[in-house]
Amino acid sequence: MEVVIAPAAELARLAADAVEGLLRSNPETVLGLATGSSPLAVYDELATRHKEGLSFARARAFMLDEYVGLPADHPERYRNVIEKEFASRVDLPAGAVQGPDGLAADLPAACAAYEASIQDAGGVDLQLLGIGTDGHIAFNEPGSSLASRTRIKTLTRQTREDNARFFGGSVDDVPRHCLTQGLATIMSARHLVLLASGRAKAEAVHQLVEGPVSAMWPATIMQLHPHATVLVDDAAASRLQLADYYRQTYADKPDWQGL
Ligand code: F6R
């Protein structure tokens, strides 16, 4: 696992560099997209690079998760968020972004179909991730099976409180259930790139990088991934025991070596 501690703008550029490198070597790259605040600066950076000529015309993308039951036109429905924040700002073709169907009549069948779609696409090349203050990735809340696949999950009170800011501050308006890629689904992606900023993420980041692998901190499963990159600002890194070592390692990294 590589840990990079840097200002937020640099982190977004590094993540965008990784996406751009993939697209240039394989225009049919399959991206994994996260919602929430953490990847927004990356989407801004990719939209800028698209204006400068970077094309997503042959790429595809899969979302991590979706709320259950939000109306199709709800602005916080993750499909709509991704359309607004990313897909509509680049040249991804219509239908190139897929997400779990939180409005399906048969939710378990929708989850199974979603897993099949990811596999049919050949898997995800690069998965962008944020992390919850409770250590979730996607919406794999504490106690999630480390072998889980896309399924229905109940959001914790903490996650609903954290996300109330997107719902006018009202926890009651945050859905209680979601469909989420499982931890094993995420682990199947070829490169994991997690972004975290702010002191509220410091304990989760410490557990992710330095804690024991445990369902209590689901993100710790990333320690078992052969190519995982953790991009954090100073505040999110503030509880890392080996922060100086990670800083030195990154400072000594050869220029030619990407993430
Ligand atoms: C969103 C997702 C979540 C968020 C996490 C952090 O698709 O999968 O795991 O990444 O809740 O959210 P932010 O970035 O808003 O702090």
Short mmCIF file of C-alpha atoms and ligand atoms in Angstrom, two decimals:
data_model
loop_
_atom_site.label_atom_id
_atom_site.label_comp_id
_atom_site.label_asym_id
_atom_site.label_seq_id
_atom_site.Cartn_x
_atom_site.Cartn_y
_atom_site.Cartn_z
CA MET A 1 0.00 0.00 0.00
CA GLU A 2 1.35 3.41 -0.96
CA VAL A 3 0.47 6.37 1.27
CA VAL A 4 0.90 9.88 -0.13
CA ILE A 5 0.50 12.84 2.22
CA ALA A 6 0.08 16.08 0.28
CA PRO A 7 -2.19 19.13 -0.10
CA ALA A 8 -5.65 18.31 -1.49
CA ALA A 9 -5.03 19.93 -4.90
CA GLU A 10 -1.92 17.81 -5.44
CA LEU A 11 -3.80 14.66 -4.42
CA ALA A 12 -6.48 15.36 -7.02
CA ARG A 13 -3.81 15.88 -9.69
CA LEU A 14 -2.12 12.60 -8.75
CA ALA A 15 -5.40 10.67 -9.00
CA ALA A 16 -6.19 12.37 -12.32
CA ASP A 17 -2.68 11.49 -13.57
CA ALA A 18 -3.38 7.83 -12.82
CA VAL A 19 -6.70 7.96 -14.70
CA GLU A 20 -5.13 9.84 -17.62
CA GLY A 21 -2.22 7.37 -17.82
CA LEU A 22 -4.65 4.48 -18.07
CA LEU A 23 -6.79 6.18 -20.72
CA ARG A 24 -3.74 6.99 -22.83
CA SER A 25 -2.50 3.40 -22.71
CA ASN A 26 -5.99 1.90 -23.11
CA PRO A 27 -8.84 4.13 -24.32
CA GLU A 28 -11.29 1.37 -23.34
CA THR A 29 -10.38 1.69 -19.68
CA VAL A 30 -13.03 0.72 -17.14
CA LEU A 31 -13.23 3.27 -14.32
CA GLY A 32 -14.77 2.84 -10.89
CA LEU A 33 -16.48 6.00 -9.64
CA ALA A 34 -17.20 7.12 -6.08
CA THR A 35 -19.65 9.79 -4.98
CA GLY A 36 -19.45 12.06 -1.93
CA SER A 37 -17.08 14.99 -1.43
CA SER A 38 -13.75 13.19 -1.65
CA PRO A 39 -13.48 12.64 -5.44
CA LEU A 40 -14.98 15.99 -6.50
CA ALA A 41 -11.63 17.70 -7.07
CA VAL A 42 -10.54 14.71 -9.18
CA TYR A 43 -13.65 15.07 -11.34
CA ASP A 44 -12.92 18.81 -11.69
CA GLU A 45 -9.36 18.02 -12.75
CA LEU A 46 -10.51 15.37 -15.26
CA ALA A 47 -13.10 17.77 -16.71
CA THR A 48 -10.32 20.34 -17.22
CA ARG A 49 -8.11 17.75 -18.90
CA HIS A 50 -11.02 16.72 -21.12
CA LYS A 51 -11.29 20.35 -22.32
CA GLU A 52 -7.58 20.11 -23.11
CA GLY A 53 -8.10 16.96 -25.21
CA LEU A 54 -8.32 13.93 -22.91
CA SER A 55 -11.06 11.67 -24.25
CA PHE A 56 -13.30 9.24 -22.40
CA ALA A 57 -15.21 8.34 -25.58
CA ARG A 58 -14.32 4.65 -25.44
CA ALA A 59 -14.19 4.30 -21.66
CA ARG A 60 -16.83 2.84 -19.37
CA ALA A 61 -17.52 3.36 -15.70
CA PHE A 62 -19.18 1.61 -12.78
CA MET A 63 -20.45 3.35 -9.67
CA LEU A 64 -19.79 2.02 -6.19
CA ASP A 65 -23.23 2.36 -4.68
CA GLU A 66 -26.72 3.83 -4.77
CA TYR A 67 -29.39 4.76 -2.27
CA VAL A 68 -32.48 2.57 -2.27
CA GLY A 69 -35.75 4.26 -3.10
CA LEU A 70 -34.74 7.81 -3.99
CA PRO A 71 -36.95 8.99 -6.88
CA ALA A 72 -35.35 8.90 -10.34
CA ASP A 73 -35.11 12.70 -10.49
CA HIS A 74 -33.82 13.22 -6.93
CA PRO A 75 -30.65 15.35 -7.06
CA GLU A 76 -28.92 13.15 -4.44
CA ARG A 77 -29.57 9.92 -6.29
CA TYR A 78 -25.99 8.85 -6.96
CA ARG A 79 -26.64 8.23 -10.64
CA ASN A 80 -27.70 11.90 -10.95
CA VAL A 81 -24.76 13.08 -8.83
CA ILE A 82 -22.25 11.29 -11.06
CA GLU A 83 -23.95 12.62 -14.18
CA LYS A 84 -23.73 16.18 -12.86
CA GLU A 85 -20.28 16.05 -11.27
CA PHE A 86 -18.48 13.97 -13.88
CA ALA A 87 -20.16 12.22 -16.82
CA SER A 88 -21.83 15.32 -18.28
CA ARG A 89 -18.50 17.20 -18.15
CA VAL A 90 -16.54 14.70 -20.23
CA ASP A 91 -17.32 12.74 -23.41
CA LEU A 92 -18.38 9.46 -21.87
CA PRO A 93 -21.05 8.09 -24.24
CA ALA A 94 -24.65 7.72 -23.08
CA GLY A 95 -25.03 4.47 -21.17
CA ALA A 96 -21.30 4.18 -20.44
CA VAL A 97 -21.84 4.73 -16.71
CA GLN A 98 -23.64 2.01 -14.83
CA GLY A 99 -24.73 1.85 -11.22
CA PRO A 100 -26.73 -0.47 -9.01
CA ASP A 101 -30.47 0.07 -9.53
CA GLY A 102 -31.84 1.35 -6.24
CA LEU A 103 -35.33 1.52 -7.74
CA ALA A 104 -35.47 -2.10 -8.94
CA ALA A 105 -38.54 -4.13 -7.94
CA ASP A 106 -36.23 -7.07 -7.19
CA LEU A 107 -33.21 -5.61 -5.41
CA PRO A 108 -31.24 -8.88 -4.94
CA ALA A 109 -31.64 -9.61 -8.67
CA ALA A 110 -30.44 -6.06 -9.47
CA CYS A 111 -27.35 -6.66 -7.31
CA ALA A 112 -26.57 -9.94 -9.08
CA ALA A 113 -27.07 -8.28 -12.48
CA TYR A 114 -24.71 -5.50 -11.47
CA GLU A 115 -21.97 -7.95 -10.49
CA ALA A 116 -22.43 -9.68 -13.86
CA SER A 117 -22.15 -6.36 -15.73
CA ILE A 118 -18.84 -5.55 -14.05
CA GLN A 119 -17.50 -8.98 -14.92
CA ASP A 120 -18.76 -8.75 -18.51
CA ALA A 121 -16.85 -5.48 -18.88
CA GLY A 122 -13.66 -7.27 -17.84
CA GLY A 123 -13.54 -5.76 -14.34
CA VAL A 124 -12.60 -2.31 -13.13
CA ASP A 125 -9.13 -0.99 -13.98
CA LEU A 126 -8.99 1.87 -11.48
CA GLN A 127 -11.42 2.33 -8.60
CA LEU A 128 -11.70 5.73 -6.95
CA LEU A 129 -12.72 5.52 -3.29
CA GLY A 130 -13.55 7.75 -0.35
CA ILE A 131 -13.72 6.51 3.23
CA GLY A 132 -16.44 7.03 5.83
CA THR A 133 -15.63 8.27 9.31
CA ASP A 134 -16.64 4.77 10.47
CA GLY A 135 -14.16 3.15 8.07
CA HIS A 136 -16.62 2.14 5.35
CA ILE A 137 -15.63 2.01 1.69
CA ALA A 138 -18.52 2.20 -0.72
CA PHE A 139 -21.31 1.56 1.80
CA ASN A 140 -19.72 -1.48 3.42
CA GLU A 141 -20.44 -0.51 6.97
CA PRO A 142 -18.63 -1.99 10.01
CA GLY A 143 -19.40 -5.70 10.27
CA SER A 144 -19.54 -6.17 6.50
CA SER A 145 -18.24 -9.49 5.27
CA LEU A 146 -14.75 -9.14 3.89
CA ALA A 147 -15.90 -11.50 1.11
CA SER A 148 -19.06 -9.53 0.28
CA ARG A 149 -20.39 -8.85 -3.20
CA THR A 150 -22.96 -6.25 -4.34
CA ARG A 151 -25.93 -6.37 -2.00
CA ILE A 152 -28.38 -4.37 0.11
CA LYS A 153 -26.94 -2.72 3.22
CA THR A 154 -28.44 -0.71 6.05
CA LEU A 155 -26.61 2.59 6.60
CA THR A 156 -25.35 3.32 10.10
CA ARG A 157 -26.70 6.28 12.02
CA GLN A 158 -23.22 7.84 11.76
CA THR A 159 -23.14 7.58 7.96
CA ARG A 160 -26.65 9.05 7.73
CA GLU A 161 -25.58 11.93 9.99
CA ASP A 162 -22.41 12.44 7.92
CA ASN A 163 -24.47 12.54 4.72
CA ALA A 164 -27.27 14.74 6.07
CA ARG A 165 -25.34 17.73 4.70
CA PHE A 166 -26.38 16.62 1.21
CA PHE A 167 -30.04 16.49 2.32
CA GLY A 168 -30.44 20.00 3.72
CA GLY A 169 -29.08 18.89 7.10
CA SER A 170 -31.97 16.49 7.71
CA VAL A 171 -30.89 13.00 8.85
CA ASP A 172 -34.46 11.81 8.42
CA ASP A 173 -34.28 12.53 4.70
CA VAL A 174 -31.17 10.33 4.22
CA PRO A 175 -32.31 6.89 3.02
CA ARG A 176 -31.79 4.00 5.43
CA HIS A 177 -30.77 1.46 2.80
CA CYS A 178 -28.44 1.30 -0.16
CA LEU A 179 -27.10 -1.10 -2.75
CA THR A 180 -23.35 -1.29 -2.59
CA GLN A 181 -20.51 -3.13 -4.24
CA GLY A 182 -19.14 -5.57 -1.68
CA LEU A 183 -15.63 -5.58 -0.31
CA ALA A 184 -14.67 -8.51 -2.55
CA THR A 185 -16.14 -6.66 -5.54
CA ILE A 186 -13.97 -3.64 -4.77
CA MET A 187 -10.93 -5.83 -4.17
CA SER A 188 -11.33 -7.25 -7.70
CA ALA A 189 -10.47 -3.85 -9.22
CA ARG A 190 -6.91 -3.73 -10.52
CA HIS A 191 -5.92 -0.46 -8.80
CA LEU A 192 -7.57 1.12 -5.75
CA VAL A 193 -7.10 4.88 -5.25
CA LEU A 194 -8.58 6.21 -2.02
CA LEU A 195 -8.78 9.91 -1.19
CA ALA A 196 -9.38 11.35 2.27
CA SER A 197 -9.10 14.83 3.70
CA GLY A 198 -9.87 16.49 7.00
CA ARG A 199 -9.41 15.56 10.64
CA ALA A 200 -12.74 13.71 10.80
CA LYS A 201 -11.15 10.99 8.63
CA ALA A 202 -7.93 10.68 10.67
CA GLU A 203 -8.93 7.67 12.78
CA ALA A 204 -10.43 5.82 9.81
CA VAL A 205 -7.26 6.47 7.79
CA HIS A 206 -5.06 5.27 10.68
CA GLN A 207 -7.08 2.05 10.92
CA LEU A 208 -7.09 1.59 7.14
CA VAL A 209 -3.31 1.83 6.84
CA GLU A 210 -2.04 0.66 10.22
CA GLY A 211 -4.82 -1.22 11.99
CA PRO A 212 -5.46 -4.97 11.98
CA VAL A 213 -7.56 -6.24 9.06
CA SER A 214 -11.04 -6.42 10.49
CA ALA A 215 -14.68 -6.19 9.49
CA MET A 216 -14.98 -3.50 12.20
CA TRP A 217 -12.96 -1.18 9.92
CA PRO A 218 -13.97 -2.47 6.48
CA ALA A 219 -11.43 -0.34 4.58
CA THR A 220 -8.63 -2.38 6.21
CA ILE A 221 -9.28 -5.07 3.57
CA MET A 222 -7.29 -2.79 1.26
CA GLN A 223 -4.12 -3.90 3.05
CA LEU A 224 -4.53 -7.18 1.15
CA HIS A 225 -4.70 -5.49 -2.27
CA PRO A 226 -1.54 -5.70 -4.42
CA HIS A 227 -2.00 -2.17 -5.81
CA ALA A 228 -3.63 0.22 -3.36
CA THR A 229 -2.88 3.94 -3.13
CA VAL A 230 -4.03 6.10 -0.22
CA LEU A 231 -3.98 9.85 -0.89
CA VAL A 232 -4.43 11.97 2.25
CA ASP A 233 -3.97 15.57 3.33
CA ASP A 234 -2.14 16.52 6.54
CA ALA A 235 -5.30 16.53 8.66
CA ALA A 236 -6.43 13.09 7.52
CA ALA A 237 -2.85 11.84 8.07
CA SER A 238 -2.65 13.29 11.58
CA ARG A 239 -3.06 9.95 13.38
CA LEU A 240 -0.72 7.92 11.19
CA GLN A 241 2.08 6.45 13.32
CA LEU A 242 4.48 6.16 10.40
CA ALA A 243 3.61 9.48 8.72
CA ASP A 244 7.28 10.56 8.54
CA TYR A 245 8.21 7.31 6.82
CA TYR A 246 5.40 7.69 4.24
CA ARG A 247 6.48 11.30 3.58
CA GLN A 248 10.11 10.27 3.11
CA THR A 249 9.20 7.35 0.87
CA TYR A 250 7.15 9.61 -1.38
CA ALA A 251 9.84 12.32 -1.43
CA ASP A 252 12.41 9.71 -2.53
CA LYS A 253 10.17 8.23 -5.21
CA PRO A 254 11.64 8.46 -8.73
CA ASP A 255 9.87 11.01 -10.98
CA TRP A 256 9.11 8.42 -13.65
CA GLN A 257 7.16 6.21 -11.25
CA GLY A 258 3.43 6.94 -11.21
CA LEU A 259 0.96 5.79 -8.60
C1 F6R B 1 -19.80 7.10 -1.97
C2 F6R B 1 -19.17 6.13 -1.11
C3 F6R B 1 -18.78 6.43 0.30
C4 F6R B 1 -18.03 7.74 0.44
C5 F6R B 1 -17.71 8.00 1.91
C6 F6R B 1 -16.97 9.30 2.11
O1 F6R B 1 -20.03 6.55 -3.25
O2 F6R B 1 -18.98 5.07 -1.57
O3 F6R B 1 -17.98 5.39 0.77
O4 F6R B 1 -16.85 7.69 -0.31
O5 F6R B 1 -18.89 8.01 2.65
O6 F6R B 1 -17.80 10.34 1.75
P1 F6R B 1 -17.21 11.81 1.59
O7 F6R B 1 -16.25 11.77 0.48
O8 F6R B 1 -18.42 12.66 1.24
O9 F6R B 1 -16.60 12.17 2.89
#
